[in-house]
Tab-separated table of C-alpha atoms in Angstrom:
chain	number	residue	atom	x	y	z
A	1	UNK	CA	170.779	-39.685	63.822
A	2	UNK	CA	173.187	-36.658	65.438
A	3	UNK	CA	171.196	-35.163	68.050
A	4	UNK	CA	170.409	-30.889	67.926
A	5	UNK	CA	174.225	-30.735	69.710
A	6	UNK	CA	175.967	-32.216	66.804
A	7	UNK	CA	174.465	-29.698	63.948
A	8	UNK	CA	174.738	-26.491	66.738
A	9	UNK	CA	178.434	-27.562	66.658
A	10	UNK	CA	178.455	-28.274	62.682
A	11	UNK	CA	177.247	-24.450	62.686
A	12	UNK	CA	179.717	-23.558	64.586
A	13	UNK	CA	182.461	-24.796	63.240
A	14	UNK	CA	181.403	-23.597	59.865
A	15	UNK	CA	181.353	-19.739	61.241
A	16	UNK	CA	184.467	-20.717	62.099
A	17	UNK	CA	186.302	-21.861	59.101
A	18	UNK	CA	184.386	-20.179	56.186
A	19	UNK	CA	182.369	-17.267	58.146
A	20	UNK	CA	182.456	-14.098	56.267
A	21	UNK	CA	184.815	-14.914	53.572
A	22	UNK	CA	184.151	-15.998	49.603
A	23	UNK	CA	183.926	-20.146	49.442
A	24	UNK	CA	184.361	-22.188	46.136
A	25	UNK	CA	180.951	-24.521	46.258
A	26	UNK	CA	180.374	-27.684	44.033
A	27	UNK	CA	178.503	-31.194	44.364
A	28	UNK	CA	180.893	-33.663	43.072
A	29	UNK	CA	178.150	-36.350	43.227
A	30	UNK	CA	175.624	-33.787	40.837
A	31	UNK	CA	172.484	-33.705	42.863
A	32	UNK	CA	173.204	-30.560	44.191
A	33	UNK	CA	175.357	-28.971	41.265
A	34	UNK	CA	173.043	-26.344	39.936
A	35	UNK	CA	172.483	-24.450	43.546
A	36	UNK	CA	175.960	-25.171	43.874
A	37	UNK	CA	176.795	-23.706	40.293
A	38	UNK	CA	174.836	-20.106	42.303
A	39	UNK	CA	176.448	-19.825	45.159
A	40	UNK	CA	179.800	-20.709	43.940
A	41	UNK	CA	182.598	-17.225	44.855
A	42	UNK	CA	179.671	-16.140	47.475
A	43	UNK	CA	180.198	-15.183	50.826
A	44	UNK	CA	179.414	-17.387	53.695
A	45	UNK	CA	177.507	-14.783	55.487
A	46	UNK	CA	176.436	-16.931	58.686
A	47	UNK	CA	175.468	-20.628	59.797
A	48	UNK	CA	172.625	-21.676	62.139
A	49	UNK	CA	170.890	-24.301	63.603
A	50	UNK	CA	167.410	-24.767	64.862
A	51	UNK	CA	166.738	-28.965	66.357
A	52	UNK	CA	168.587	-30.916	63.728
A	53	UNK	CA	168.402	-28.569	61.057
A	54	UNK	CA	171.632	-26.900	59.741
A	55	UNK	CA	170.856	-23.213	57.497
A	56	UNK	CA	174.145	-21.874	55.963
A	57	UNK	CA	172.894	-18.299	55.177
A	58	UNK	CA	174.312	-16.604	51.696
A	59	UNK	CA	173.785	-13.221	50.079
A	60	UNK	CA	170.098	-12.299	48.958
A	61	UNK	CA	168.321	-14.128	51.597
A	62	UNK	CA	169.500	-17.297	50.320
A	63	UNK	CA	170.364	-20.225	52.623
A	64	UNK	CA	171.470	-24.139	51.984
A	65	UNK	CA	169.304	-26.129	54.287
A	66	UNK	CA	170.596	-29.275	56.048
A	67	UNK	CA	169.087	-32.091	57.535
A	68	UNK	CA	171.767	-35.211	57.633
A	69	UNK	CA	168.958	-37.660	58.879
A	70	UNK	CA	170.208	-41.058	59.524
A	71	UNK	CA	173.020	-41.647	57.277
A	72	UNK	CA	174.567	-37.995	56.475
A	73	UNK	CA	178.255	-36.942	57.335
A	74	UNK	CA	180.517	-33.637	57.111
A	75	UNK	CA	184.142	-33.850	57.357
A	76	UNK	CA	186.118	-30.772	57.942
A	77	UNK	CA	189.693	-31.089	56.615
A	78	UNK	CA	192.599	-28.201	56.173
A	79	UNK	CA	193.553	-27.348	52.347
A	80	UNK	CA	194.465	-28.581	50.339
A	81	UNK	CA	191.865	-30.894	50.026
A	82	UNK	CA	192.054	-33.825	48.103
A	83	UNK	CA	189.875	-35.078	45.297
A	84	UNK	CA	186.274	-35.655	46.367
A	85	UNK	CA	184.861	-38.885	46.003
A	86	UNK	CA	181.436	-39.224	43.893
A	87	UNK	CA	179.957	-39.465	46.935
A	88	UNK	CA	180.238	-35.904	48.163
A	89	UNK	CA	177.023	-34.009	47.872
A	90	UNK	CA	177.971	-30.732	48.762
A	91	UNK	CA	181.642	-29.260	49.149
A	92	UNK	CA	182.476	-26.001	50.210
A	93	UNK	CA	186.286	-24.549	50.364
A	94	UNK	CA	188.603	-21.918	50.872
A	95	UNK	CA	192.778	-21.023	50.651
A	96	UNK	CA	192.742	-22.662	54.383
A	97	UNK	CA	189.727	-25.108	54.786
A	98	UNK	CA	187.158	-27.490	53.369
A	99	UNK	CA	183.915	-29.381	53.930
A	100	UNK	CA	182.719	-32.304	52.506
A	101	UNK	CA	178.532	-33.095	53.036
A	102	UNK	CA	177.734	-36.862	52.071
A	103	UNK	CA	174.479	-38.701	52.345
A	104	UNK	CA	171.862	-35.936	53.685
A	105	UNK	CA	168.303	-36.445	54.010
A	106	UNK	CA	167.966	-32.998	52.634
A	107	UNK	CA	170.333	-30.434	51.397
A	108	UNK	CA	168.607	-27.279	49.120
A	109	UNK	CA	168.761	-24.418	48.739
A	110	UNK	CA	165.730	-22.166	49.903
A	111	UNK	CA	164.624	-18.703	50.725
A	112	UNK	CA	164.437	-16.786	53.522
A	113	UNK	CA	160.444	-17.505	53.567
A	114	UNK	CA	160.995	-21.296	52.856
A	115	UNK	CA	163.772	-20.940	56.081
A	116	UNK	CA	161.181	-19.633	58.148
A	117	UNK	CA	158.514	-21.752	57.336
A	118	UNK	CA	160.828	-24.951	58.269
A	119	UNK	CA	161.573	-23.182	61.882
A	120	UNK	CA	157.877	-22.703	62.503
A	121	UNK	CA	157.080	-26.257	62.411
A	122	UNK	CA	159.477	-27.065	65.146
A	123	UNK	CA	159.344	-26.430	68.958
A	124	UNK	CA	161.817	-24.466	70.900
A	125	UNK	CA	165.168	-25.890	70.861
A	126	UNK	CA	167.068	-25.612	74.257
A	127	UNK	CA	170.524	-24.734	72.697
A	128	UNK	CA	168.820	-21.143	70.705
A	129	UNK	CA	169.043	-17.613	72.374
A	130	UNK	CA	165.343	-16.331	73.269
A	131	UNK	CA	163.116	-19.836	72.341
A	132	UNK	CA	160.311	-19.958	74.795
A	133	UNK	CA	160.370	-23.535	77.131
A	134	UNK	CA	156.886	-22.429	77.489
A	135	UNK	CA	155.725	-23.148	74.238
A	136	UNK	CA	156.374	-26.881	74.370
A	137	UNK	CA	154.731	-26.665	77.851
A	138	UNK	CA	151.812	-25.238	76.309
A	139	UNK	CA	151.824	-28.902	74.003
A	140	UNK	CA	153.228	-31.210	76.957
A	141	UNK	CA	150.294	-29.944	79.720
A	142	UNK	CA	147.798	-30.965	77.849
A	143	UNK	CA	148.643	-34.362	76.197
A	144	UNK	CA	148.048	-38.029	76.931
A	145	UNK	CA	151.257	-39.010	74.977
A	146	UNK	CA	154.010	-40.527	77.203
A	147	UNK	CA	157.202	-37.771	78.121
A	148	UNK	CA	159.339	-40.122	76.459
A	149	UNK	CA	157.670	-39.648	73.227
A	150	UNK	CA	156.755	-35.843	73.571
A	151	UNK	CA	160.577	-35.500	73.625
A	152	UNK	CA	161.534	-37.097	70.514
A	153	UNK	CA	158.714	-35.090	68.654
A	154	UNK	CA	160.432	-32.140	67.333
A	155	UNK	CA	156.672	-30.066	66.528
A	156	UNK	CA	156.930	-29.990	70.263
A	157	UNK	CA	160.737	-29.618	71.338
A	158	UNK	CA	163.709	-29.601	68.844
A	159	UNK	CA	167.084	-31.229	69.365
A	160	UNK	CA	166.524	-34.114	71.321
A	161	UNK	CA	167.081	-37.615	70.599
A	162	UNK	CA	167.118	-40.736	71.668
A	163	UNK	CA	170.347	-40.289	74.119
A	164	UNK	CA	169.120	-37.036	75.408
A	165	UNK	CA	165.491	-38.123	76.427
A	166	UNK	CA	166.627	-41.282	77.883
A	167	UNK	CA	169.454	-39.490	80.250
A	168	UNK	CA	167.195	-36.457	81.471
A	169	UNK	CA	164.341	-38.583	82.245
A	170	UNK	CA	167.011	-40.731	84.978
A	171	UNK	CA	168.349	-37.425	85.940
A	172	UNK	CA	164.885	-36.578	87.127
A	173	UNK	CA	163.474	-39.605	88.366
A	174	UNK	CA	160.584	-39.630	85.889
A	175	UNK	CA	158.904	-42.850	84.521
A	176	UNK	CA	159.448	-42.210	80.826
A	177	UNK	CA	155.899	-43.447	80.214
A	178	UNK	CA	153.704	-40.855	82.160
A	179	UNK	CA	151.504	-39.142	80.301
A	180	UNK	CA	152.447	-35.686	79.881
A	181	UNK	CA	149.735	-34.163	81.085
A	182	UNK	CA	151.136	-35.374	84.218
A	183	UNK	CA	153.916	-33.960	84.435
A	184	UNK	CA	154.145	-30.708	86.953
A	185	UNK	CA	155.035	-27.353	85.389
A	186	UNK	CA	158.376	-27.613	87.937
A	187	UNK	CA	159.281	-30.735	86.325
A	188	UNK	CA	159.676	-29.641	82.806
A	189	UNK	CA	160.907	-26.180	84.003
A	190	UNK	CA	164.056	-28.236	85.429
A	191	UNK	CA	164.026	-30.820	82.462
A	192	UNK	CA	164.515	-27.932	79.899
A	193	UNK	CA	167.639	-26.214	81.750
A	194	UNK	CA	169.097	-29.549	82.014
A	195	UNK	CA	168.531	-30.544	78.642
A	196	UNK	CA	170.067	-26.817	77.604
A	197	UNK	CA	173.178	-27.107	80.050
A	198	UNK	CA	174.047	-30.906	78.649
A	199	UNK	CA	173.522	-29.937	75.292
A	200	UNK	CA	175.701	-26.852	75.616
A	201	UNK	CA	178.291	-29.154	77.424
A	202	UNK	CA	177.655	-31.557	74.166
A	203	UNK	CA	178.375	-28.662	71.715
A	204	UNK	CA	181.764	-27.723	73.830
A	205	UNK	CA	183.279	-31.258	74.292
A	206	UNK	CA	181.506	-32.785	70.737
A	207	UNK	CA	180.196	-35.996	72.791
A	208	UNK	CA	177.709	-37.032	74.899
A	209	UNK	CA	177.862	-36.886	78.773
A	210	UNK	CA	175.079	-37.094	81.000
A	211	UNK	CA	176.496	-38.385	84.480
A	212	UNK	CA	177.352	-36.078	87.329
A	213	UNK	CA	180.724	-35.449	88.802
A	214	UNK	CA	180.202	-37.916	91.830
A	215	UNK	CA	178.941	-40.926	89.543
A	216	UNK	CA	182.144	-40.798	86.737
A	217	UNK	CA	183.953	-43.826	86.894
A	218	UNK	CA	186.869	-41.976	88.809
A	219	UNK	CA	184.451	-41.121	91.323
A	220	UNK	CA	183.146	-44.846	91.595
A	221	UNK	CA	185.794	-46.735	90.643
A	222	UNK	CA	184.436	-48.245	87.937
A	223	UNK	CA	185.335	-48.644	84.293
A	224	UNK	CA	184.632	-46.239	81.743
A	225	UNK	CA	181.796	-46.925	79.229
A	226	UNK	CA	183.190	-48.666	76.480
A	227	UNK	CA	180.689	-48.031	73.219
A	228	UNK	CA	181.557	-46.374	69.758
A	229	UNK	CA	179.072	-43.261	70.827
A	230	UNK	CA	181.552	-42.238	73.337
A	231	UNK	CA	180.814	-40.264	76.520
A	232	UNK	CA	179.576	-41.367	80.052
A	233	UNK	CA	175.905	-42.275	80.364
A	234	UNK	CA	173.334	-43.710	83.447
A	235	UNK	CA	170.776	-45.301	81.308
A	236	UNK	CA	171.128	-45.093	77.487
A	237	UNK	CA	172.202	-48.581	75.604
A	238	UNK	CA	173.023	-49.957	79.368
A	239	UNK	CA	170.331	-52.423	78.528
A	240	UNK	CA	170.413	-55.305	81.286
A	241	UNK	CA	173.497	-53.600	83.260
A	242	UNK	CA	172.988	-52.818	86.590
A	243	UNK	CA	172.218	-48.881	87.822
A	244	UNK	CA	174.565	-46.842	88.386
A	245	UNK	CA	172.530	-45.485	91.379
A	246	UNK	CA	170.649	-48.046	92.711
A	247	UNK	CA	171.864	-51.141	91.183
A	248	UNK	CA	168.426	-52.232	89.047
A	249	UNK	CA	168.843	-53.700	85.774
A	250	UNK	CA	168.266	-51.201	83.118
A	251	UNK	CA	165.437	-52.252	80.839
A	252	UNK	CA	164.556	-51.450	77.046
A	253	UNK	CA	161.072	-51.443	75.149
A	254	UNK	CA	160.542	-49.819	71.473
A	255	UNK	CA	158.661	-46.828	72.344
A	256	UNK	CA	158.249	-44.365	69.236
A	257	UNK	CA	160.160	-46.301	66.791
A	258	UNK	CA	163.381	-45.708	69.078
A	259	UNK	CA	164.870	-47.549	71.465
A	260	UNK	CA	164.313	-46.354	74.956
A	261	UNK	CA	166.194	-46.888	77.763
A	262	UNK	CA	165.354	-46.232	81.894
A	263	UNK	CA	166.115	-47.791	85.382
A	264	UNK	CA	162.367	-49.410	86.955
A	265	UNK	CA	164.365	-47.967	90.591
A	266	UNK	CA	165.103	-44.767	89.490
A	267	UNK	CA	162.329	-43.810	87.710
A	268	UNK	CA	159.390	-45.535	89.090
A	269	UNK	CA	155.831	-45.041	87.904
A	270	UNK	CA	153.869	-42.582	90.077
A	271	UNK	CA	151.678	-43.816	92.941
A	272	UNK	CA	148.343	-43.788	91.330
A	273	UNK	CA	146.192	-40.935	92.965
A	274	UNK	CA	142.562	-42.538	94.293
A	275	UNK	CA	139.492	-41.067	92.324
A	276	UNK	CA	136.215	-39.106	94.740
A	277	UNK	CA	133.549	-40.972	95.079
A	278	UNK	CA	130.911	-40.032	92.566
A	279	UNK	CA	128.442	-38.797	94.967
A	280	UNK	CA	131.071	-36.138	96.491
A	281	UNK	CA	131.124	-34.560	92.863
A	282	UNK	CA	129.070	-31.812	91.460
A	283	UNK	CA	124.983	-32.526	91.620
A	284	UNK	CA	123.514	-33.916	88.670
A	285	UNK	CA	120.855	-31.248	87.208
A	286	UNK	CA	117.460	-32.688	86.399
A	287	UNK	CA	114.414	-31.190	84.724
A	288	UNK	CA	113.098	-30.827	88.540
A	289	UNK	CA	115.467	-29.302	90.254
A	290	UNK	CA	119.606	-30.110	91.133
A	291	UNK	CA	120.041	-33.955	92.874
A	292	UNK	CA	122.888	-35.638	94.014
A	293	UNK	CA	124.640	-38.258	92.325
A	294	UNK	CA	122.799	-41.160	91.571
A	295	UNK	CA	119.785	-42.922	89.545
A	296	UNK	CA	118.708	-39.801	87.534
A	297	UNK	CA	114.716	-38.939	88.511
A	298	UNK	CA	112.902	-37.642	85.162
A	299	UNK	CA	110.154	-35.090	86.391
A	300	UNK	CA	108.032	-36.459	83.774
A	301	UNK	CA	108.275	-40.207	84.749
A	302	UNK	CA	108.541	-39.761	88.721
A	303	UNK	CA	105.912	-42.355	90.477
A	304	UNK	CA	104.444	-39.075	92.302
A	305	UNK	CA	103.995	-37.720	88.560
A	306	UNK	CA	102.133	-41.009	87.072
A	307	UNK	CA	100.134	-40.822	90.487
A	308	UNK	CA	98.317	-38.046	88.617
């Protein structure tokens, strides 16, 4: 599934090519042919994205909503554009440009309220102006759930996937299976401006890379990654290869229903921190009085009571 870097560049690039001008919209395929039939001479007013949603915003508070899910794809192409196939959902075009959508999860068209209520289910997504890192915080302080799976929930932070959580978990050193509640409000203060500086670097260069300057295969003398994801990585589908860093085999275990990927020397599990002893706690309040820790004494049933 294209990760929240992807659609911010998919709204992009559709600013760029139909922004502000009329576009001729149809649905070859039919699902889609009666919103399509609406909107067709319209202006493109605007494109967004929020996670790995895509809104293409029309006159009258109207907006196509996107979500391409596992199996969508958009092509771009220059006119003239040839026949669609049946398989084209959505196609927008110009005189100089058009789009083909196949395959989405969701495409619809919605209203401005129906927009909104989509962007208040999600969590802050590191790649929009003015969202609040804060507000996943607020979530991620107070839950038992591992990071690694806080990070792929997108109620609590939108965007990320499964190449992004993997990579900014090695980048920090943190065992992808603490709890988040565990985490230190420093920690995810520097995990969100990473995640929003790679994921602006993803929108610019339209692939993934995670690795720092001094650990690119120019700088170590290795080979480039060879995969059909592209991009230079430390951790993610490195299963069994040795660290970049410190040489440990990367492992892999299904965590989420995903794939997840982290070095055991890199990002070991914290050093548990040893519990008080009971007895240094808080004294235990009984009907006669406060005691310390211990067998709890019942004023009622006390030997000096039954005495009497």
């Amino acid at each position: 599934m294209p990760e929240g870097h992807t659609i911010h560049r998919l709204a992009q690039d559709h600013r760029e090519r139909f922004g502000g001008r009329p576009v001729r919209a149809s649905s070859p395929q039919g699902k889609f042919s009666d919103s399509a039939a609406l909107l067709d001479g319209s202006v493109l007013e605007t494109a967004e994205a929020h996670g790995k949603h895509l809104f293409l915003g029309f006159p009258r508070d109207e907006w196509i909503h996107i979500h391409l899910g596992l199996f969508g794809k958009v092509d771009f192409g220059d006119a003239p554009a040839p026949p669609p196939t049946d398989t084209v959902r959505l196609r927008l075009a110009n005189p100089e440009s058009y789009v083909d959508l196949r395959g989405p999860t969701t495409c619809a068209l919605i209203t401005d309220a129906e927009k909104q209520a989509v962007h208040a289910r999600l969590g802050p997504d590191p790649l929009r102006d003015g969202d609040d890192p804060d507000k996943a915080w607020r979530r991620i302080a107070r839950s038992r759930t591992t990071i690694a799976a806080l990070l792929m929930d997108q109620k609590v932070i939108a965007g990320v996937g499964n190449v992004y959580r993997a990579e900014v978990l090695f980048r920090h050193g943190i065992d992808p299976y603490r709890a988040g509640r565990d985490l230190t409000a420093g920690e995810w203060t520097a995990i969100w401006q990473d995640l929003a500086a790679l994921m602006r670097e993803g929108v610019r260069n339209n692939r993934i890379d995670t690795v720092r300057p001094e650990h690119t295969p120019e700088a170590m003398n290795r080979p480039p990654r060879v995969d059909d994801h592209g991009g230079e990585v430390y951790v993610y589908r490195r299963a069994n290869q040795p660290c970049h860093i410190c040489g440990t085999g990367i492992r892999t275990a299904d965590l989420a229903a995903r794939n997840l990927f982290w070095c055991p020397g890199c990002q070991p599990p914290p050093s548990p921190v040893p519990r008080p002893p009971r007895c240094a706690g808080r004294p235990r309040r009984s009907r006669g009085g406060l005691l310390p820790w211990g067998p709890r004494i019942d004023a009622t049933t006390s030997p000096a009571r039954r005495a009497h």
